[in-house]
Every structure is written in C-alpha cells, then in structure tokens.
Tab-separated table of C-alpha atoms in Angstrom:
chain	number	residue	atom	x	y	z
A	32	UNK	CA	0.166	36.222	22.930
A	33	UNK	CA	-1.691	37.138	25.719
A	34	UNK	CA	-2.105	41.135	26.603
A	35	UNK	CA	-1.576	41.619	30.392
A	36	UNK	CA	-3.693	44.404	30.205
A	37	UNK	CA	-7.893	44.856	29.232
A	38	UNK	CA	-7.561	47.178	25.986
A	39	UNK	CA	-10.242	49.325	27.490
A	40	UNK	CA	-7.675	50.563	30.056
A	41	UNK	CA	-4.856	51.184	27.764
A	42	UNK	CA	-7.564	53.546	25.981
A	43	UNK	CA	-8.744	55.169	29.164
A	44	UNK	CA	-5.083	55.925	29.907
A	45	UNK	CA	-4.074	56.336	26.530
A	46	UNK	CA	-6.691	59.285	26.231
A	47	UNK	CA	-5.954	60.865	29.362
A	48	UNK	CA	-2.424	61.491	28.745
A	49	UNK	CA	-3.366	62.585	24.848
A	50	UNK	CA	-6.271	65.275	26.022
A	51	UNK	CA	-4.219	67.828	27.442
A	52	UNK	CA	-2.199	67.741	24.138
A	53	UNK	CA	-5.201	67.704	22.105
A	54	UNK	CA	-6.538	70.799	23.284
A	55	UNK	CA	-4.809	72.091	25.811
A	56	UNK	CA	-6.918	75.323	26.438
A	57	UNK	CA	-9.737	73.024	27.588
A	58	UNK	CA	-7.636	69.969	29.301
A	59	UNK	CA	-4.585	71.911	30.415
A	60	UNK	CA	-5.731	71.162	34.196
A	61	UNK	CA	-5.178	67.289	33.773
A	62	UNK	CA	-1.750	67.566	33.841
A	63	UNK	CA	-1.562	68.256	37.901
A	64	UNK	CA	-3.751	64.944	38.107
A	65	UNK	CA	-1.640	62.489	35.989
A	66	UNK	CA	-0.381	60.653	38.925
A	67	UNK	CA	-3.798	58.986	39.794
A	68	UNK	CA	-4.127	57.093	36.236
A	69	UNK	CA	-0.664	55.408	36.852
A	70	UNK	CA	-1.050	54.315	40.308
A	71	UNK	CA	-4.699	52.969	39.757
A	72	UNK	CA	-3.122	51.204	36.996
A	73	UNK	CA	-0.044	49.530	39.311
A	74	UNK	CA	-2.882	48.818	41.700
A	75	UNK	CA	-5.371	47.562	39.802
A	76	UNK	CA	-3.057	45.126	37.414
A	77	UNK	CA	-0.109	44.783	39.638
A	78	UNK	CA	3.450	46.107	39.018
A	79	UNK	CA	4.241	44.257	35.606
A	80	UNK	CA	0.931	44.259	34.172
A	81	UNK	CA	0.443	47.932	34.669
A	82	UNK	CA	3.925	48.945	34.279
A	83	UNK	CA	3.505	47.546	30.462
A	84	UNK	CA	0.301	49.086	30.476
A	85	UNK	CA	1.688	52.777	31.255
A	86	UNK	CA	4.518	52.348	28.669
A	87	UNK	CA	2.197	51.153	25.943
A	88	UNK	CA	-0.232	54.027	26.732
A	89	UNK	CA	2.319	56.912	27.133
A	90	UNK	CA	3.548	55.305	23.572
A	91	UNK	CA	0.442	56.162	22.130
A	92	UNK	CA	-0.013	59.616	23.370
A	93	UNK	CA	3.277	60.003	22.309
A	94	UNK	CA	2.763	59.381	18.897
A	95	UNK	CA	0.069	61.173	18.482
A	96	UNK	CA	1.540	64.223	19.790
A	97	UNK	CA	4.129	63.813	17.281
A	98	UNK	CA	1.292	63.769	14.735
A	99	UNK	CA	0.077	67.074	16.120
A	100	UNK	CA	4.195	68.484	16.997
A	101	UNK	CA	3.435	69.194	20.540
A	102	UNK	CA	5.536	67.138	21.813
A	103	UNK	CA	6.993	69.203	24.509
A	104	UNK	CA	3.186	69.184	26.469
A	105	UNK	CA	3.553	65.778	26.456
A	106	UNK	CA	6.650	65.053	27.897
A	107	UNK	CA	5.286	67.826	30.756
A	108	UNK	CA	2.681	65.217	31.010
A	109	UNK	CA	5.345	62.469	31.394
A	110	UNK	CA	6.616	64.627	34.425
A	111	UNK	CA	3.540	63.469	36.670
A	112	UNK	CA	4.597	59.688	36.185
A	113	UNK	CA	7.450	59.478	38.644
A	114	UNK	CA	4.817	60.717	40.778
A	115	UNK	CA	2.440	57.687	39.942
A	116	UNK	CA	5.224	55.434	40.756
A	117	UNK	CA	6.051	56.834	44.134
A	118	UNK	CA	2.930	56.623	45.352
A	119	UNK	CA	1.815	53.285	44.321
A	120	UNK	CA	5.338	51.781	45.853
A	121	UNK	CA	4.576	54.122	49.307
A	122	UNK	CA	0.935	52.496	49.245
A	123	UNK	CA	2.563	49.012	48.656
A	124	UNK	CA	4.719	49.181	51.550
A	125	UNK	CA	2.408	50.867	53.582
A	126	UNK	CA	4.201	53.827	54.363
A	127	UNK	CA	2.490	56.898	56.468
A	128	UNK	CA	0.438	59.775	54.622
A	129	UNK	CA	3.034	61.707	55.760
A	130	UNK	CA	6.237	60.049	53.940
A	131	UNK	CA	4.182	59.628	50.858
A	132	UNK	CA	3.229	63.328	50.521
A	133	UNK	CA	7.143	63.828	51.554
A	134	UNK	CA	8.676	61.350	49.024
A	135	UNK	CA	5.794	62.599	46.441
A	136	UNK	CA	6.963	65.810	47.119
A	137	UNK	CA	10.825	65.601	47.148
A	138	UNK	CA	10.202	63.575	43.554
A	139	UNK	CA	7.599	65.908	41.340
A	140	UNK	CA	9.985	68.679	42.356
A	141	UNK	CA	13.289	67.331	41.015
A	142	UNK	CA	10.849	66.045	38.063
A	143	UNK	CA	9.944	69.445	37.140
A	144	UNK	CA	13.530	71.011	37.645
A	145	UNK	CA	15.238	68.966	35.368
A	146	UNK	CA	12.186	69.341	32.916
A	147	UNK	CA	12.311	72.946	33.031
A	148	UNK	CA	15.877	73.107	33.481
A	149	UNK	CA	16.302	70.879	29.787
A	150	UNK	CA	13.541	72.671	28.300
A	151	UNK	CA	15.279	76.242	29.425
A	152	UNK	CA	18.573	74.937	27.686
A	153	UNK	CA	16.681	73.644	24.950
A	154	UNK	CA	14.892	76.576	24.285
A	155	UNK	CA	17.511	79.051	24.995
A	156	UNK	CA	15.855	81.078	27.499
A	157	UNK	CA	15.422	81.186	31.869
A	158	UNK	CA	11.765	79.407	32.505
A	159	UNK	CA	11.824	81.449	35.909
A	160	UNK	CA	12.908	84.497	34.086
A	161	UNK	CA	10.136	83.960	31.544
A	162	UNK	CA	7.613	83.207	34.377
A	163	UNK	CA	8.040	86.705	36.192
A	164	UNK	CA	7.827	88.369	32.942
A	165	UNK	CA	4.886	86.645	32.258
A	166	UNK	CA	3.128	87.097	35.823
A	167	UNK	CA	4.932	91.270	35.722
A	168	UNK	CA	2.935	91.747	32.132
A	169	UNK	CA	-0.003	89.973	33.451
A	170	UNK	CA	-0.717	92.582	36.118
A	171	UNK	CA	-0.003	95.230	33.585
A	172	UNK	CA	-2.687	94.103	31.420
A	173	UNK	CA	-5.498	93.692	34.009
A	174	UNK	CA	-4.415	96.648	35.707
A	175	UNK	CA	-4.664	98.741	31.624
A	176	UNK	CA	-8.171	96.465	31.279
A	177	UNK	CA	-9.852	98.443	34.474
A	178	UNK	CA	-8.511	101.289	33.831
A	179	UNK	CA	-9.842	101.984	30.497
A	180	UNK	CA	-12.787	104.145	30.184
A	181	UNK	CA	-14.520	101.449	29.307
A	182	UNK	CA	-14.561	99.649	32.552
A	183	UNK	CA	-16.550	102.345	34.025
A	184	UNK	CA	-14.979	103.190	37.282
A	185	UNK	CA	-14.464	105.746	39.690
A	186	UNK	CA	-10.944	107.545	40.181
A	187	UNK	CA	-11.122	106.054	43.123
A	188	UNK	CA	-11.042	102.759	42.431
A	189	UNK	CA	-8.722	102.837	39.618
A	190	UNK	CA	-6.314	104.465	42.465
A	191	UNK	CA	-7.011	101.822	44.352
A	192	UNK	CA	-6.368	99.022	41.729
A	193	UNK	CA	-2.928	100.893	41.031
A	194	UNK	CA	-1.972	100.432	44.535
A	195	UNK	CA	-2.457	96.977	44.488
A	196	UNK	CA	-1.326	96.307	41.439
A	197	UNK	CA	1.958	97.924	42.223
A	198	UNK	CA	2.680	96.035	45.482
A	199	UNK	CA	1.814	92.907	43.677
A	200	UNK	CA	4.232	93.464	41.116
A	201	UNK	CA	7.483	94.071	44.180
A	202	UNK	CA	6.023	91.066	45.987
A	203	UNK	CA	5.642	88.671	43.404
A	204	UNK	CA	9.135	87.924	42.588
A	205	UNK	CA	9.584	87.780	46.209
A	206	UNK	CA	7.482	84.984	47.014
A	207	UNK	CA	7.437	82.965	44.050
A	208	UNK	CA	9.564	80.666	45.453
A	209	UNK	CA	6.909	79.986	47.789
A	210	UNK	CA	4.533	80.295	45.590
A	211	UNK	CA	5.960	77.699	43.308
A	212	UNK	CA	6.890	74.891	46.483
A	213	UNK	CA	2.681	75.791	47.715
A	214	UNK	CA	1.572	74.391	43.812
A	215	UNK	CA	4.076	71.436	43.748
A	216	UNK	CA	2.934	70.564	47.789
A	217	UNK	CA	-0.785	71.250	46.449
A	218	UNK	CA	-0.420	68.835	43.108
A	219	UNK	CA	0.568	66.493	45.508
A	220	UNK	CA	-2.198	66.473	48.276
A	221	UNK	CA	-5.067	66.510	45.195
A	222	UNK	CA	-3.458	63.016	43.402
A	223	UNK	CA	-2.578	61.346	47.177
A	224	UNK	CA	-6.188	62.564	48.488
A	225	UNK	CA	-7.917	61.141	45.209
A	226	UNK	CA	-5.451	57.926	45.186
A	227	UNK	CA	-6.310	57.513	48.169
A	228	UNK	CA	-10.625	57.259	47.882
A	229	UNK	CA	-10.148	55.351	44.508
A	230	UNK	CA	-7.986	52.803	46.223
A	231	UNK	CA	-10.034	52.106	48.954
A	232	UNK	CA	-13.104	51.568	46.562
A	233	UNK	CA	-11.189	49.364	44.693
A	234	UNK	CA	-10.224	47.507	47.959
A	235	UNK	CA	-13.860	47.335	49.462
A	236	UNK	CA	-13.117	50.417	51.826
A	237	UNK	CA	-9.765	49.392	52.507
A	238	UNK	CA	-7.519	52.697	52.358
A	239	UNK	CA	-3.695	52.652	51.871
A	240	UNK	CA	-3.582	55.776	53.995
A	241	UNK	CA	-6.499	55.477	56.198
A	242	UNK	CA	-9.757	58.098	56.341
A	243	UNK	CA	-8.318	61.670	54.884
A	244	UNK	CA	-9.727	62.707	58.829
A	245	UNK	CA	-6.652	61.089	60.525
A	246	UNK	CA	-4.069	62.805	57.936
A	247	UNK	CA	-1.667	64.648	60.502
A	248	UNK	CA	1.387	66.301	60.100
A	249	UNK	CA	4.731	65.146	61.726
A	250	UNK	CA	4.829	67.097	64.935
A	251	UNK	CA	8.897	68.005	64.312
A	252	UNK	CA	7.288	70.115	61.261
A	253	UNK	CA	5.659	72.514	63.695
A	254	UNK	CA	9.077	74.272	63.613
A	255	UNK	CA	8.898	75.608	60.092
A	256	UNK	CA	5.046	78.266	60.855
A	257	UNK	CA	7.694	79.207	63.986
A	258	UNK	CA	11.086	79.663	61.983
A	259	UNK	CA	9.023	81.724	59.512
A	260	UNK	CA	7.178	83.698	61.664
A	261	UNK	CA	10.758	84.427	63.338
A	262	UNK	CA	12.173	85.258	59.976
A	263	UNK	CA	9.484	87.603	58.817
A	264	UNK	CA	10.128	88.968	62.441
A	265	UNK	CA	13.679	89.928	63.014
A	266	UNK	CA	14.849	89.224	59.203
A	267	UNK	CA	15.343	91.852	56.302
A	268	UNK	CA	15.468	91.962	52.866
A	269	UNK	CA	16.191	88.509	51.198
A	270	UNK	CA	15.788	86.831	55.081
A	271	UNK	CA	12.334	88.324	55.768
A	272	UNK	CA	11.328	87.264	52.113
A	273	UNK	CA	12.169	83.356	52.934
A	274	UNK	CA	10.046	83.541	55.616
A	275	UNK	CA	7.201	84.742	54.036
A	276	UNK	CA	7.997	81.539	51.061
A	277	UNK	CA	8.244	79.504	54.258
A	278	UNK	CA	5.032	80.740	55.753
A	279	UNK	CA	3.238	80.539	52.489
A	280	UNK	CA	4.284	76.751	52.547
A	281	UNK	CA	3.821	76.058	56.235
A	282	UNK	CA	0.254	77.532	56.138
A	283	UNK	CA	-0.611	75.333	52.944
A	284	UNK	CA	0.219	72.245	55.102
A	285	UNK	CA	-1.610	72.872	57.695
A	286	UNK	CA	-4.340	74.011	55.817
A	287	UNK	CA	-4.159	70.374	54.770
A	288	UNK	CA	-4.713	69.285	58.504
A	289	UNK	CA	-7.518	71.775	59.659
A	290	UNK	CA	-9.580	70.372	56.865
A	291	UNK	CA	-8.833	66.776	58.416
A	292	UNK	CA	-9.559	68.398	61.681
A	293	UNK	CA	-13.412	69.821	60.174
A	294	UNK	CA	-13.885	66.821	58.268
A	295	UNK	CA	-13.176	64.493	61.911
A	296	UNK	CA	-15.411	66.582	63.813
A	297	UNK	CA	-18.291	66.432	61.354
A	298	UNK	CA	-17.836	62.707	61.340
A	299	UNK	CA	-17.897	62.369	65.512
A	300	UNK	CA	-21.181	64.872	65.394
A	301	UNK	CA	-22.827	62.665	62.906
A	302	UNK	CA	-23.144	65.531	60.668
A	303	UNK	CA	-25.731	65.248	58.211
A	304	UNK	CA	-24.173	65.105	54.443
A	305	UNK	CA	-26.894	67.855	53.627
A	306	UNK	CA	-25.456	69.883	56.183
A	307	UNK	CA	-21.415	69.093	55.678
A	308	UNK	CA	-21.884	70.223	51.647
A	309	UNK	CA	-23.272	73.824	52.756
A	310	UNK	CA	-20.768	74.437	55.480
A	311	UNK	CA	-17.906	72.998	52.810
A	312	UNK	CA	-19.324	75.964	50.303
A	313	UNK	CA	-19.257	78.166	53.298
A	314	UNK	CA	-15.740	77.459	53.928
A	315	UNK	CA	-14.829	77.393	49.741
A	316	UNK	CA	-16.076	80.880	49.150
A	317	UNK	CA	-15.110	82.782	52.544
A	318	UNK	CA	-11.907	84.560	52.052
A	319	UNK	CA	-10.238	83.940	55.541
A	320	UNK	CA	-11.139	80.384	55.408
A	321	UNK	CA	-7.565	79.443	54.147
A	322	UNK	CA	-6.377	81.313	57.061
A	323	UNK	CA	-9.056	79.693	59.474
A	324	UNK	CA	-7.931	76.471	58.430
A	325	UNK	CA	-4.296	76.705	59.165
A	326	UNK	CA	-4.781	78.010	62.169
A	327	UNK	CA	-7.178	75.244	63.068
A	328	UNK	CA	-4.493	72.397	62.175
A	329	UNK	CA	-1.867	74.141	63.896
A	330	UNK	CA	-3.760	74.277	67.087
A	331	UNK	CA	-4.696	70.427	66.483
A	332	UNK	CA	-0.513	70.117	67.196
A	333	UNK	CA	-1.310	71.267	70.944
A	334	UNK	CA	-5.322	70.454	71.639
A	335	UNK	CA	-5.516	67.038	70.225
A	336	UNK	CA	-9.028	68.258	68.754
A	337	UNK	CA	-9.191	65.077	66.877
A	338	UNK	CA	-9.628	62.620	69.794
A	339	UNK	CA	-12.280	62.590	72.424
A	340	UNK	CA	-12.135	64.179	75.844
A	341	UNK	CA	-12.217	60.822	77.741
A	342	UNK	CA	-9.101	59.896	75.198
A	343	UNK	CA	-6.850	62.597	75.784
C-alpha cells in the first residue's frame, strides 16, 4: 500500500511533537509553536494526506512518551493541534487575518480550559490556584536571592526591591486574567505570523493572509483600549481590575498593528535591510517600545498612516 505521506515528514513531525517531552527544560518553548507543523502539513499534502500524517505522527510521540511516563506534556502538546486545524481551514477559505487570529483565538482558549480544567480534576488540585502560588513564591524567592548578603547591595536597593516586590505580589492576582488572555492572543500571532511566511514560500510568494504590513485590526475593536481606559477610570475594586486585564489585552493587539504600521513604512521608504535589523534591536531592547507600539497602531485607526497622502 501506498503511504500518502514522504516518511521524512512523519519524522520531522514526529520529532517535533516528541522534543518537548524528551527534555522539556531545553524544548519546553515548542509547545506555543505546535500549530505551524500541522498546518504546513494540511498545506503541503492536502487535508487527507496530512490529516493521516498528523495522526500517525502524534501516535508516535505518543508512544514514546508512554515509554518515558510523561504523558501528560504530551497531551499539552496535543492542545496546539486544534489550533493547526483552524488555521489551515481559515487559510483554505481565505478568511481575513483578522477572523483567523479571532477563530485561533476563541479555539486554543477553550483547548486549554478543558485541558487544565481535566488535568485540575485529574490531579485533584485548582491549576489557577496552583499558578498564583507558584508566581506568589516566585517573587518570594528572587526577592530572599537579592536580599542576601551575598548579593551585595545597598539598603537602599534592597528597600527598593521590597517595594516592588510587594506591589507585584497584590497586582498579580489581579491581572492574571489578563495576563493569561495577552499569552493565549500572543501564541496565536507567533504560529499565524510564521504560517503565514512559510505558506507563502511554499506558494511562490503567494500569502494566505497577505504581507504581515497590511495586518489591521477590525475598527469596531477600537472600543475595548476606550472601555478599559473608562474602567480603570471611574471603576473600583474588581471593575478597575478588568480594565486593567482589558487594557493589558487591548494594548497587546495593537502592539500587533504598530509593528505592521513600522514594518509598512520601512517598506514605502525603501529601507535598507541593514538599517531595518538595527532599528528592530532598537525597538526589542527599549523598554517603552511596547508602549510606543500600541500607541502607534491605535493612531493608525484615525491617521491611515499606512496609505499614502495622495490615497487618503
């Protein structure tokens, strides 16, 4: 019988779903990027073809993280397929960046409830619970680290370092909501965003979402920076703190868009690519970049910076 599949990509997909169980100190971060392997393998053999190429693969892995009894990091791993799926069917019906990244969205987060949610039940114990113990003891620890006398710093500092560590500590639980909807929105953007480039090199330049410096943001969605900013406003206790989640999420987005907005403008200047890596480091290392950003793609809602004065 013929194999749909070359057996060089069932062990390329094979071994990236068995790495992060293999040694997950050293290949933990693959998991966020699990998505891409499964829709370059829908795209590249077709739906059948690489839907029995997936199965046979995750099969695999799956045995041999049996062999090894760490099962439950691989069935986190399975949690990124859905993901795979939804954008390789949004791509096929050529659906807008925007109600990929929505539907991608909507899916990896009811993919990791119910994961978390069985594997709390399972386990016997609250995974968000667990999580602000975790990040609580965290900040203890750092904060005990620097404050030893062997760290070697002033009074000073150490008073300062208690300050912070302190308000971190009431905020975090706070915002974690937020915090938690920003790194499911983020896994997103990074598999859509690389998708996206291995797609089109696959398709001789032809992108299923066009060039990542037309990406924009529904316009309807400029509500949610002004709802939180509102809520962080007039709100208090539990209200104020859903604005900040909601700011921490609205800023993330468009984040997403100021860097489409940079990225356009380098392309009309005819940047050179010398020149764009430099400012990119620039803008990687400076801490109110993030912030820069943001405020860039919101303004991009109003100013149109995208399109030329003579198109406007």
């Amino acid at each position: 019988m013929k194999v749909p599949f070359r057996p060089g990509q069932l062990l390329f997909l094979g071994t990236l779903f068995f790495l992060p169980v293999l040694n997950p100190q050293l290949f933990s971060w693959l998991h966020g990027l699990l998505a891409v392997p499964v829709f370059f393998a829908l795209t590249t053999n077709g739906r059948q073809a690489g839907a029995a190429l997936i199965w046979v693969s995750l099969l695999l892995a799956g045995l041999g993280a049996l062999l090894l009894q760490r099962v439950e990091l691989f069935f986190f791993s399975l949690t990124m397929v859905p993901l795979g799926y939804t954008l390789y069917h949004s791509a096929d019906k050529r659906e807008s960046v925007a109600t990929s990244g929505g539907k991608g969205v909507a899916i990896l987060s009811l993919t990791w409830l119910f994961f978390w949610g069985l594997y709390g039940v399972t386990a016997g114990f609250n995974p968000y619970v667990n999580l602000l113990k975790v990040l609580d003891f965290g900040f203890q620890q750092t904060l005990e680290v620097y404050s030893s006398k062997e760290a070697g710093l002033s009074p000073e500092v150490i008073y300062n370092l208690q300050q912070i560590t302190n308000n971190l500590r009431a905020i975090t639980p706070k915002l974690l909501p937020g915090l938690l909807a920003s790194m499911t929105i983020f896994t997103v953007w990074v598999n859509l965003v690389i998708a996206n480039v291995l797609a089109g090199r696959q398709n001789n330049g032809s992108l299923p979402w066009g060039r990542y410096s037309s990406w924009k943001l529904p316009d309807q969605l400029i509500w949610l920076p002004i709802v939180a900013v509102s809520l962080l406003i007039v709100g208090h206790g539990p209200i104020q703190y859903g604005g900040g989640c909601l700011l921490l999420v609205s800023g993330l987005l468009y984040f997403f868009q100021g860097l489409a907005v940079v990225i356009a403008l380098f392309e009309r200047w005819n940047v050179p690519v010398l020149v764009r890596i430099i400012l990119y480091f620039v803008l990687l290392i400076q801490s109110y970049s993030v912030v820069f950003l943001a405020v860039l793609g919101l303004s991009d809602v109003w100013f149109n910076m995208r399109q030329k004065s003579d198109e406007r």
